[in-house]
Amino acid sequence: MADMTMNRRTFVSGSLAASALAALAACGNNAGGSGSAEGGASGDKVIKFYINNPVAIDPYNTQESEGTQVEHILFDALTDYDWDKGEIVGKAATSWDVNDDATEFTFHLVEGAKFHNGDPVDAASFKRGWERICDPTMTTPSEIRYHLDPVKGAAEMADGSATELEGVEAVDDLTLKVTLTAPMADFPYICAHPALAPVPQAALDDPESFLVAPIGNGPFMMDGEWVADQYINTVRFDDYYGEPAKIDGIYFSIQKDPDTAFREFEAGNIDFTSVPSGRLGEVSDKYGVSEDGYTVTPGAQTLTGAEASIYYLCVNVEDEVMKDPVVRNAISLAINRENICETVFEGTRQPADCVFPKVIDDDPSNTWENSHYDLEAAAALLDEKYPADADGKRDIQIKLSYNSGGGHEDIMSIIQGDLEKIGITVTQESLEWAAYLDALSDGNYQIGRLGWIADYPTMDNFLYPNFLSTAENNYSKYVNEDVDKALADARQIVDDEERKEAYREANRIIGADMPIIPVMFYSHNHVGSERLSSFFYDAQGKAEFAIAELA
Amino acid sequence: MLRYIARRIIQFIPVFLGVTLILFVMQNVVPGDPIKLIAGEKKLDPQTEINLRASYHLIETDENGAPIFDEEGNTIETPLWKRYISYITGLLHGDLGRSYQQNGKEVTKILSQKYPYTFKLAVVAIVLESIIGIAAGMVSAIKRYSAWDVGVTLVTSGLVAMPAFWFGMLQQLFWGILMKQWTGGGFYLPISGTGGPYAEFPSWVYYILPALTLAAVSTAYTARIMRSQLLEVLNQDYIRTARAKGLSRRAVIWRHALKNALIPVVTYIGMDFGGMLAGAILTETVFNWPGVGFETYRAISQRDWPIVMGSVTVIVIVVMVINLIVDISYAFLDPRIRFDGSNNE
Amino acid sequence: MSDNTTQPAGEQAVEQAQAKEFSAAPSRTLWGDAFQRLRRNKLAVAGAIWIILMVIIAISADLWVPQTLGNPTQTDSTTMASMSRLPPSLEHPFGTDTLGRDVLCRVIYGARISLAVGVLATAISTLIGLVMGALAAYNGGIWDTIIMRFADIFLAFPYTLFVIAMLAVIGPGIQNVFIAIGVLGWPSIARVFRSAILSVKENDYVDAARAMGASDARIIVRHIFPNSVASIVVYATMNIGGAILTESALSFLGMGVVPPDPSWGIMIQDGQTYLATQPWLMIMPGIAILTTVLAFTLLGDGLRDALDVKMKDA
């Protein structure tokens, strides 16, 4: 079942069920290989943390959860999202100002901050980092330039017509001014993304080594290079400008899959890992369940907190059958979400009733009208246009498409069973991830499955990239001018509460059309060791090592 | 001998070109665009996509590496034959290109990290296979129709009929999970991975189960070939003559029969070693073994063609070299074989 | 694996047949004798019985399985939670899977898929192999070179990777599985058939037939084919087992049969997740594969001995 989370590299973490990257140290060179590992992190206060092999830990291309996990302790971005307060706070920036229409942001940087090599962290280092992301002449250009899309000049730099990021200006050493092409009040949330970090001159001088041993401004620094498929070792950075970390370092143990990692956890070799499918009950009994779902403390070590991500069925609204909203609503009503969460996920995941996961916004008005389980209502909806014959069958044929090997088979078989109950004929199409993406992009499907993990914990990030009629990720081919307008308007609202209300309204319009069918919200299923006396793992799946404590 | 080797290498060239060409054609017909796949379901913006294609030379670029556009402002795809030629040229310079999905990492680097695992595992498996297989086959042939013989026949038939991945999982279940339960954690074996700095066991322990799994089917074949060959040789006239001359059965078997019976066995084992180097995808998958077979399988799924091309290229060459070595070793085992031009093909 | 070294398997059988009766047609006594010999081979008989049993069960499944064990694919979300992953019991001899379906029922329906893939894939590869082998051997010259080089290219590919790549191109699904396995299996059988023909071709009676004006096709069909049929039958029988194993591996990797259809490989893959807690989920379908493939191997071995086909084990 592996990890079903959808991220930019679903493939690595999810879709090869028993796979992804394997590995650890080579046989014979065990002693040699561990030399550097034990050199820096030999103290007791080292957390051994399970990850898959990342795609990149250099910020210019940090994208999936595994790379982010490592990169965000090596680098501090301008801002950070505070899950306790539920708001954005400063990190490498102490404060910022915004103009009235949310197109100009001025960040004031922390004084005296240093990179791991002693270079000062100044406004120019941010400009440098951001320009690397837009630079098309990098050996492998960044794949995540979209983060900087709102910034003026990003497009020009990417197509080669500019060599500098026009919208980013180092006013002085500690003042960074960013100009956007269009209003976006949520921009400080984007600045919290770990990829938008500052880099020292060394990143330009020696990009090859920066890929495997990046030099950042965060509370921890690299100890040696990233050994692909084996480990990444980090130690505390003693010249850190903020509160110094309480642990000596983190040893990222690169394992191929959660099953292997969990066995190493049971053997006492890993401090934090995910729990393999089917074993959460047993693990909860043995290690105790965390009260808030996010913090590991001895005796309350199992995490089940909700995540900022959603699993949904994506509907091709241009399809002959699926273009009828009645059919979409009936299907939504016929799916027993509780049962999926219960049988396949041991009750950890929560049935989804709208686009926003509860940790993003839990306003009760968000719930879509037809996102609950009600077979009779589903049948009643269909009766008029699609009457059932003597066998209870209706004239509706649907194909469920999904990527094979990602643990979606069971979910799709359950949904098939549910839909057959209201007389819909269902077949499944299980494609390779590559072929599946093709089918989605070409609109060559009826109902597919997708997941969405927030890049930034904003409501905008769940709507704008997916439901705007011109958005790249609008796989449903959903077009609603009201939604387009509502989303564009909402971005300009500077007041937090008003802006949220605007997004809720957009969610309601979308819910009435149902271009996607929400299925469930993801949850943590992780467990920590008894050594962790306090360890916070946030709703986006980032471990807060800087405040972690070891017994 | 040298002429024979040269001839074999020349014969190999069209096969090699054929294999790489088939892969190149496959790239073009298989669904799934590797560059689009980099970003997964969160699509790349069009400009980034162009920049990436240019950096991998999938579209025509000028001398500065900037993409060239046609009159309508579209990029120009580099034709297949051009890419094929530059691949072969790169290959001759030891350049296998860069991975699409691993942030542009060089394929040679990736393969040089994966091959040691595959190689070491294959060596262990081959040693197991040779010792157990040949011994079992000999016993079986010498004590024909004994309980030993029946036992060996049944076990080998069973092993051959089992999916290797299932056999591997049974071993995980028995040695890793059940043993741990039964002995209360006193004795059990690691069931996946290869160890590492903080690992539970010394590294060599991690080889036991995957090597046994990888060797299982081949051991069965080795035993069967050994048995049938030895039986056949023992029936030959010269063996009967030797026996008639008064040599002991033991002496006949050890001095005469064994050497001749071993030739096909050695052939099989040699070929098998080549096959194992091609990567035991299923064994590597079940045991999380970071070898080249699994890497290639994953690369196919991810449409990471440079890795697929690179590893298949290496595999094909390695297998050819091994076949050649096997053939040459005949000369030492069987003096009747000479490598003159009249070798039958 | 070691196809390269396999002796021309047809030769011996052909010589045998000629020794018995100097006639072009297959002798009745050859097959009659073979059958008598096969009957005395207990293991082969056991294999044959098991295969027949599986075929009967697979064909008749619709008549009795749904009534007793339930539907192999359908799920019911209202009762699922209480039916999920039950251990083996009288009611569910092999237990139930995550979605509450009876595992025995799925194993029985899985037999349909495995047998179909085994037989059809083998039929495809045998057919292509025969045509290619005949073309190469009978025409000789440039035809021979091209076809055999082509076979070399196919054999140079690591087999499993090739099948996977092929399925990536044509997509998953049961029909594509047997096409991929079938199409990629031809070179070995082409080689076997080619050498069989080459050895027969030189015989006097072929010359005689040609002198009497028989067409090439007629010579192949009437004279050469019957004399190689024994080796082809043996080869094909063994091949079915191999195709079943390949199918299970592909489904295990998620590239074969599409859910919810019950393939044994898919069932093992499902079960892998629960290896530590509900091991029967992966054990039962594995036993089904083991026994079925074993049956084909034993029958193939028996046929080989009975027909006196000379084949190396590999």
PDB file of N, CA, C and O in Angstrom, chain C residues 125-178:
ATOM      1  N   SER C 125       3.466 -17.620 -29.150  1.00  0.00           N
ATOM      2  CA  SER C 125       4.915 -17.704 -29.371  1.00  0.00           C
ATOM      3  C   SER C 125       5.260 -18.934 -30.201  1.00  0.00           C
ATOM      4  O   SER C 125       6.167 -18.889 -31.037  1.00  0.00           O
ATOM      5  N   THR C 126       4.511 -20.018 -30.012  1.00  0.00           N
ATOM      6  CA  THR C 126       4.787 -21.209 -30.805  1.00  0.00           C
ATOM      7  C   THR C 126       4.508 -20.949 -32.287  1.00  0.00           C
ATOM      8  O   THR C 126       5.314 -21.280 -33.159  1.00  0.00           O
ATOM      9  N   LEU C 127       3.389 -20.298 -32.528  1.00  0.00           N
ATOM     10  CA  LEU C 127       3.017 -20.025 -33.914  1.00  0.00           C
ATOM     11  C   LEU C 127       4.062 -19.140 -34.595  1.00  0.00           C
ATOM     12  O   LEU C 127       4.565 -19.470 -35.680  1.00  0.00           O
ATOM     13  N   ILE C 128       4.394 -18.032 -33.942  1.00  0.00           N
ATOM     14  CA  ILE C 128       5.396 -17.136 -34.537  1.00  0.00           C
ATOM     15  C   ILE C 128       6.721 -17.878 -34.682  1.00  0.00           C
ATOM     16  O   ILE C 128       7.391 -17.791 -35.717  1.00  0.00           O
ATOM     17  N   GLY C 129       7.090 -18.604 -33.638  1.00  0.00           N
ATOM     18  CA  GLY C 129       8.353 -19.327 -33.655  1.00  0.00           C
ATOM     19  C   GLY C 129       8.411 -20.325 -34.806  1.00  0.00           C
ATOM     20  O   GLY C 129       9.423 -20.430 -35.500  1.00  0.00           O
ATOM     21  N   LEU C 130       7.303 -21.033 -35.027  1.00  0.00           N
ATOM     22  CA  LEU C 130       7.275 -22.026 -36.100  1.00  0.00           C
ATOM     23  C   LEU C 130       7.448 -21.356 -37.452  1.00  0.00           C
ATOM     24  O   LEU C 130       8.254 -21.785 -38.278  1.00  0.00           O
ATOM     25  N   VAL C 131       6.701 -20.287 -37.671  1.00  0.00           N
ATOM     26  CA  VAL C 131       6.787 -19.604 -38.960  1.00  0.00           C
ATOM     27  C   VAL C 131       8.194 -19.068 -39.186  1.00  0.00           C
ATOM     28  O   VAL C 131       8.804 -19.278 -40.230  1.00  0.00           O
ATOM     29  N   MET C 132       8.722 -18.388 -38.161  1.00  0.00           N
ATOM     30  CA  MET C 132      10.061 -17.803 -38.295  1.00  0.00           C
ATOM     31  C   MET C 132      11.110 -18.893 -38.489  1.00  0.00           C
ATOM     32  O   MET C 132      11.992 -18.774 -39.354  1.00  0.00           O
ATOM     33  N   GLY C 133      11.001 -19.932 -37.678  1.00  0.00           N
ATOM     34  CA  GLY C 133      11.962 -21.021 -37.771  1.00  0.00           C
ATOM     35  C   GLY C 133      11.929 -21.666 -39.148  1.00  0.00           C
ATOM     36  O   GLY C 133      12.968 -21.931 -39.760  1.00  0.00           O
ATOM     37  N   ALA C 134      10.712 -21.871 -39.648  1.00  0.00           N
ATOM     38  CA  ALA C 134      10.564 -22.508 -40.951  1.00  0.00           C
ATOM     39  C   ALA C 134      11.131 -21.616 -42.052  1.00  0.00           C
ATOM     40  O   ALA C 134      11.876 -22.066 -42.920  1.00  0.00           O
ATOM     41  N   LEU C 135      10.802 -20.332 -41.982  1.00  0.00           N
ATOM     42  CA  LEU C 135      11.310 -19.399 -42.988  1.00  0.00           C
ATOM     43  C   LEU C 135      12.834 -19.407 -43.004  1.00  0.00           C
ATOM     44  O   LEU C 135      13.454 -19.465 -44.071  1.00  0.00           O
ATOM     45  N   ALA C 136      13.403 -19.354 -41.808  1.00  0.00           N
ATOM     46  CA  ALA C 136      14.856 -19.263 -41.709  1.00  0.00           C
ATOM     47  C   ALA C 136      15.503 -20.533 -42.241  1.00  0.00           C
ATOM     48  O   ALA C 136      16.407 -20.488 -43.082  1.00  0.00           O
ATOM     49  N   ALA C 137      15.015 -21.659 -41.770  1.00  0.00           N
ATOM     50  CA  ALA C 137      15.683 -22.907 -42.088  1.00  0.00           C
ATOM     51  C   ALA C 137      15.439 -23.291 -43.540  1.00  0.00           C
ATOM     52  O   ALA C 137      16.348 -23.718 -44.244  1.00  0.00           O
ATOM     53  N   TYR C 138      14.216 -23.110 -43.991  1.00  0.00           N
ATOM     54  CA  TYR C 138      13.902 -23.631 -45.307  1.00  0.00           C
ATOM     55  C   TYR C 138      14.481 -22.767 -46.412  1.00  0.00           C
ATOM     56  O   TYR C 138      15.002 -23.250 -47.405  1.00  0.00           O
ATOM     57  N   ASN C 139      14.422 -21.438 -46.207  1.00  0.00           N
ATOM     58  CA  ASN C 139      14.951 -20.559 -47.250  1.00  0.00           C
ATOM     59  C   ASN C 139      16.451 -20.376 -47.152  1.00  0.00           C
ATOM     60  O   ASN C 139      17.111 -20.150 -48.152  1.00  0.00           O
ATOM     61  N   GLY C 140      16.959 -20.453 -45.926  1.00  0.00           N
ATOM     62  CA  GLY C 140      18.388 -20.306 -45.734  1.00  0.00           C
ATOM     63  C   GLY C 140      18.883 -18.935 -46.182  1.00  0.00           C
ATOM     64  O   GLY C 140      18.103 -17.976 -46.316  1.00  0.00           O
ATOM     65  N   GLY C 141      20.171 -18.845 -46.424  1.00  0.00           N
ATOM     66  CA  GLY C 141      20.768 -17.624 -46.961  1.00  0.00           C
ATOM     67  C   GLY C 141      20.458 -16.386 -46.162  1.00  0.00           C
ATOM     68  O   GLY C 141      20.503 -16.383 -44.936  1.00  0.00           O
ATOM     69  N   ILE C 142      20.069 -15.332 -46.893  1.00  0.00           N
ATOM     70  CA  ILE C 142      19.862 -14.038 -46.266  1.00  0.00           C
ATOM     71  C   ILE C 142      18.703 -14.073 -45.275  1.00  0.00           C
ATOM     72  O   ILE C 142      18.724 -13.468 -44.225  1.00  0.00           O
ATOM     73  N   TRP C 143      17.651 -14.852 -45.630  1.00  0.00           N
ATOM     74  CA  TRP C 143      16.504 -15.007 -44.719  1.00  0.00           C
ATOM     75  C   TRP C 143      16.978 -15.537 -43.374  1.00  0.00           C
ATOM     76  O   TRP C 143      16.617 -15.016 -42.324  1.00  0.00           O
ATOM     77  N   ASP C 144      17.759 -16.576 -43.471  1.00  0.00           N
ATOM     78  CA  ASP C 144      18.245 -17.211 -42.254  1.00  0.00           C
ATOM     79  C   ASP C 144      19.014 -16.207 -41.411  1.00  0.00           C
ATOM     80  O   ASP C 144      18.774 -16.057 -40.209  1.00  0.00           O
ATOM     81  N   THR C 145      19.933 -15.495 -42.073  1.00  0.00           N
ATOM     82  CA  THR C 145      20.758 -14.540 -41.343  1.00  0.00           C
ATOM     83  C   THR C 145      19.906 -13.478 -40.659  1.00  0.00           C
ATOM     84  O   THR C 145      20.058 -13.207 -39.470  1.00  0.00           O
ATOM     85  N   ILE C 146      18.990 -12.885 -41.441  1.00  0.00           N
ATOM     86  CA  ILE C 146      18.175 -11.794 -40.871  1.00  0.00           C
ATOM     87  C   ILE C 146      17.335 -12.293 -39.705  1.00  0.00           C
ATOM     88  O   ILE C 146      17.339 -11.715 -38.618  1.00  0.00           O
ATOM     89  N   ILE C 147      16.640 -13.395 -39.918  1.00  0.00           N
ATOM     90  CA  ILE C 147      15.748 -13.871 -38.865  1.00  0.00           C
ATOM     91  C   ILE C 147      16.533 -14.270 -37.623  1.00  0.00           C
ATOM     92  O   ILE C 147      16.158 -13.944 -36.493  1.00  0.00           O
ATOM     93  N   MET C 148      17.636 -14.937 -37.833  1.00  0.00           N
ATOM     94  CA  MET C 148      18.395 -15.379 -36.666  1.00  0.00           C
ATOM     95  C   MET C 148      19.071 -14.214 -35.944  1.00  0.00           C
ATOM     96  O   MET C 148      19.181 -14.209 -34.735  1.00  0.00           O
ATOM     97  N   ARG C 149      19.501 -13.191 -36.676  1.00  0.00           N
ATOM     98  CA  ARG C 149      20.058 -11.999 -36.021  1.00  0.00           C
ATOM     99  C   ARG C 149      18.965 -11.313 -35.206  1.00  0.00           C
ATOM    100  O   ARG C 149      19.177 -10.835 -34.117  1.00  0.00           O
ATOM    101  N   PHE C 150      17.788 -11.286 -35.806  1.00  0.00           N
ATOM    102  CA  PHE C 150      16.644 -10.700 -35.120  1.00  0.00           C
ATOM    103  C   PHE C 150      16.368 -11.460 -33.820  1.00  0.00           C
ATOM    104  O   PHE C 150      16.128 -10.870 -32.771  1.00  0.00           O
ATOM    105  N   ALA C 151      16.431 -12.761 -33.927  1.00  0.00           N
ATOM    106  CA  ALA C 151      16.238 -13.581 -32.728  1.00  0.00           C
ATOM    107  C   ALA C 151      17.321 -13.264 -31.694  1.00  0.00           C
ATOM    108  O   ALA C 151      17.047 -13.159 -30.502  1.00  0.00           O
ATOM    109  N   ASP C 152      18.545 -13.089 -32.163  1.00  0.00           N
ATOM    110  CA  ASP C 152      19.645 -12.744 -31.255  1.00  0.00           C
ATOM    111  C   ASP C 152      19.353 -11.443 -30.515  1.00  0.00           C
ATOM    112  O   ASP C 152      19.597 -11.327 -29.317  1.00  0.00           O
ATOM    113  N   ILE C 153      18.839 -10.471 -31.265  1.00  0.00           N
ATOM    114  CA  ILE C 153      18.537  -9.179 -30.636  1.00  0.00           C
ATOM    115  C   ILE C 153      17.505  -9.375 -29.530  1.00  0.00           C
ATOM    116  O   ILE C 153      17.649  -8.874 -28.429  1.00  0.00           O
ATOM    117  N   PHE C 154      16.470 -10.143 -29.851  1.00  0.00           N
ATOM    118  CA  PHE C 154      15.443 -10.387 -28.841  1.00  0.00           C
ATOM    119  C   PHE C 154      16.022 -11.100 -27.626  1.00  0.00           C
ATOM    120  O   PHE C 154      15.677 -10.805 -26.490  1.00  0.00           O
ATOM    121  N   LEU C 155      16.905 -12.063 -27.900  1.00  0.00           N
ATOM    122  CA  LEU C 155      17.445 -12.842 -26.789  1.00  0.00           C
ATOM    123  C   LEU C 155      18.491 -12.053 -26.003  1.00  0.00           C
ATOM    124  O   LEU C 155      18.761 -12.363 -24.851  1.00  0.00           O
ATOM    125  N   ALA C 156      19.064 -11.023 -26.621  1.00  0.00           N
ATOM    126  CA  ALA C 156      20.077 -10.239 -25.917  1.00  0.00           C
ATOM    127  C   ALA C 156      19.445  -9.362 -24.845  1.00  0.00           C
ATOM    128  O   ALA C 156      20.069  -9.028 -23.851  1.00  0.00           O
ATOM    129  N   PHE C 157      18.179  -8.979 -25.040  1.00  0.00           N
ATOM    130  CA  PHE C 157      17.470  -8.191 -24.042  1.00  0.00           C
ATOM    131  C   PHE C 157      17.280  -8.993 -22.762  1.00  0.00           C
ATOM    132  O   PHE C 157      16.959 -10.175 -22.822  1.00  0.00           O
ATOM    133  N   PRO C 158      17.451  -8.362 -21.623  1.00  0.00           N
ATOM    134  CA  PRO C 158      17.034  -9.037 -20.400  1.00  0.00           C
ATOM    135  C   PRO C 158      15.523  -9.275 -20.476  1.00  0.00           C
ATOM    136  O   PRO C 158      14.766  -8.323 -20.624  1.00  0.00           O
ATOM    137  N   TYR C 159      15.102 -10.530 -20.389  1.00  0.00           N
ATOM    138  CA  TYR C 159      13.725 -10.899 -20.721  1.00  0.00           C
ATOM    139  C   TYR C 159      12.672 -10.124 -19.927  1.00  0.00           C
ATOM    140  O   TYR C 159      11.773  -9.510 -20.504  1.00  0.00           O
ATOM    141  N   THR C 160      12.800 -10.138 -18.607  1.00  0.00           N
ATOM    142  CA  THR C 160      11.761  -9.494 -17.787  1.00  0.00           C
ATOM    143  C   THR C 160      11.640  -8.011 -18.124  1.00  0.00           C
ATOM    144  O   THR C 160      10.538  -7.477 -18.263  1.00  0.00           O
ATOM    145  N   LEU C 161      12.797  -7.361 -18.269  1.00  0.00           N
ATOM    146  CA  LEU C 161      12.766  -5.934 -18.600  1.00  0.00           C
ATOM    147  C   LEU C 161      12.094  -5.703 -19.945  1.00  0.00           C
ATOM    148  O   LEU C 161      11.354  -4.741 -20.124  1.00  0.00           O
ATOM    149  N   PHE C 162      12.337  -6.611 -20.862  1.00  0.00           N
ATOM    150  CA  PHE C 162      11.760  -6.468 -22.191  1.00  0.00           C
ATOM    151  C   PHE C 162      10.238  -6.575 -22.127  1.00  0.00           C
ATOM    152  O   PHE C 162       9.524  -5.772 -22.737  1.00  0.00           O
ATOM    153  N   VAL C 163       9.752  -7.562 -21.382  1.00  0.00           N
ATOM    154  CA  VAL C 163       8.297  -7.708 -21.264  1.00  0.00           C
ATOM    155  C   VAL C 163       7.701  -6.467 -20.608  1.00  0.00           C
ATOM    156  O   VAL C 163       6.660  -5.955 -21.035  1.00  0.00           O
ATOM    157  N   ILE C 164       8.386  -5.968 -19.578  1.00  0.00           N
ATOM    158  CA  ILE C 164       7.877  -4.781 -18.886  1.00  0.00           C
ATOM    159  C   ILE C 164       7.832  -3.595 -19.839  1.00  0.00           C
ATOM    160  O   ILE C 164       6.833  -2.869 -19.914  1.00  0.00           O
ATOM    161  N   ALA C 165       8.910  -3.410 -20.595  1.00  0.00           N
ATOM    162  CA  ALA C 165       8.954  -2.282 -21.540  1.00  0.00           C
ATOM    163  C   ALA C 165       7.856  -2.430 -22.585  1.00  0.00           C
ATOM    164  O   ALA C 165       7.177  -1.473 -22.945  1.00  0.00           O
ATOM    165  N   MET C 166       7.681  -3.656 -23.048  1.00  0.00           N
ATOM    166  CA  MET C 166       6.654  -3.937 -24.052  1.00  0.00           C
ATOM    167  C   MET C 166       5.267  -3.581 -23.502  1.00  0.00           C
ATOM    168  O   MET C 166       4.457  -2.957 -24.183  1.00  0.00           O
ATOM    169  N   LEU C 167       5.021  -3.973 -22.237  1.00  0.00           N
ATOM    170  CA  LEU C 167       3.711  -3.671 -21.651  1.00  0.00           C
ATOM    171  C   LEU C 167       3.548  -2.177 -21.433  1.00  0.00           C
ATOM    172  O   LEU C 167       2.432  -1.650 -21.488  1.00  0.00           O
ATOM    173  N   ALA C 168       4.665  -1.492 -21.166  1.00  0.00           N
ATOM    174  CA  ALA C 168       4.584  -0.038 -21.034  1.00  0.00           C
ATOM    175  C   ALA C 168       4.110   0.564 -22.346  1.00  0.00           C
ATOM    176  O   ALA C 168       3.334   1.511 -22.364  1.00  0.00           O
ATOM    177  N   VAL C 169       4.551  -0.031 -23.452  1.00  0.00           N
ATOM    178  CA  VAL C 169       4.157   0.493 -24.753  1.00  0.00           C
ATOM    179  C   VAL C 169       2.699   0.180 -25.069  1.00  0.00           C
ATOM    180  O   VAL C 169       1.937   1.059 -25.451  1.00  0.00           O
ATOM    181  N   ILE C 170       2.296  -1.079 -24.835  1.00  0.00           N
ATOM    182  CA  ILE C 170       0.937  -1.439 -25.280  1.00  0.00           C
ATOM    183  C   ILE C 170      -0.105  -1.329 -24.177  1.00  0.00           C
ATOM    184  O   ILE C 170      -1.281  -1.465 -24.442  1.00  0.00           O
ATOM    185  N   GLY C 171       0.331  -1.054 -22.947  1.00  0.00           N
ATOM    186  CA  GLY C 171      -0.631  -0.866 -21.861  1.00  0.00           C
ATOM    187  C   GLY C 171      -0.962  -2.155 -21.153  1.00  0.00           C
ATOM    188  O   GLY C 171      -0.719  -3.240 -21.681  1.00  0.00           O
ATOM    189  N   PRO C 172      -1.507  -2.051 -19.920  1.00  0.00           N
ATOM    190  CA  PRO C 172      -1.815  -3.250 -19.150  1.00  0.00           C
ATOM    191  C   PRO C 172      -3.108  -3.910 -19.634  1.00  0.00           C
ATOM    192  O   PRO C 172      -3.728  -3.429 -20.589  1.00  0.00           O
ATOM    193  N   GLY C 173      -3.494  -4.988 -18.984  1.00  0.00           N
ATOM    194  CA  GLY C 173      -4.709  -5.694 -19.382  1.00  0.00           C
ATOM    195  C   GLY C 173      -4.374  -7.100 -19.812  1.00  0.00           C
ATOM    196  O   GLY C 173      -3.285  -7.357 -20.338  1.00  0.00           O
ATOM    197  N   ILE C 174      -5.319  -8.011 -19.598  1.00  0.00           N
ATOM    198  CA  ILE C 174      -5.014  -9.433 -19.773  1.00  0.00           C
ATOM    199  C   ILE C 174      -4.637  -9.757 -21.219  1.00  0.00           C
ATOM    200  O   ILE C 174      -3.686 -10.494 -21.480  1.00  0.00           O
ATOM    201  N   GLN C 175      -5.350  -9.155 -22.191  1.00  0.00           N
ATOM    202  CA  GLN C 175      -5.021  -9.517 -23.575  1.00  0.00           C
ATOM    203  C   GLN C 175      -3.628  -9.039 -23.943  1.00  0.00           C
ATOM    204  O   GLN C 175      -2.882  -9.721 -24.639  1.00  0.00           O
ATOM    205  N   ASN C 176      -3.251  -7.859 -23.420  1.00  0.00           N
ATOM    206  CA  ASN C 176      -1.909  -7.371 -23.707  1.00  0.00           C
ATOM    207  C   ASN C 176      -0.835  -8.211 -23.033  1.00  0.00           C
ATOM    208  O   ASN C 176       0.272  -8.337 -23.542  1.00  0.00           O
ATOM    209  N   VAL C 177      -1.165  -8.783 -21.881  1.00  0.00           N
ATOM    210  CA  VAL C 177      -0.199  -9.632 -21.203  1.00  0.00           C
ATOM    211  C   VAL C 177       0.128 -10.842 -22.062  1.00  0.00           C
ATOM    212  O   VAL C 177       1.292 -11.170 -22.279  1.00  0.00           O
ATOM    213  N   PHE C 178      -0.910 -11.510 -22.591  1.00  0.00           N
ATOM    214  CA  PHE C 178      -0.514 -12.671 -23.383  1.00  0.00           C
ATOM    215  C   PHE C 178       0.080 -12.307 -24.734  1.00  0.00           C
ATOM    216  O   PHE C 178       0.893 -13.033 -25.270  1.00  0.00           O
TER     217      PHE C 178
END
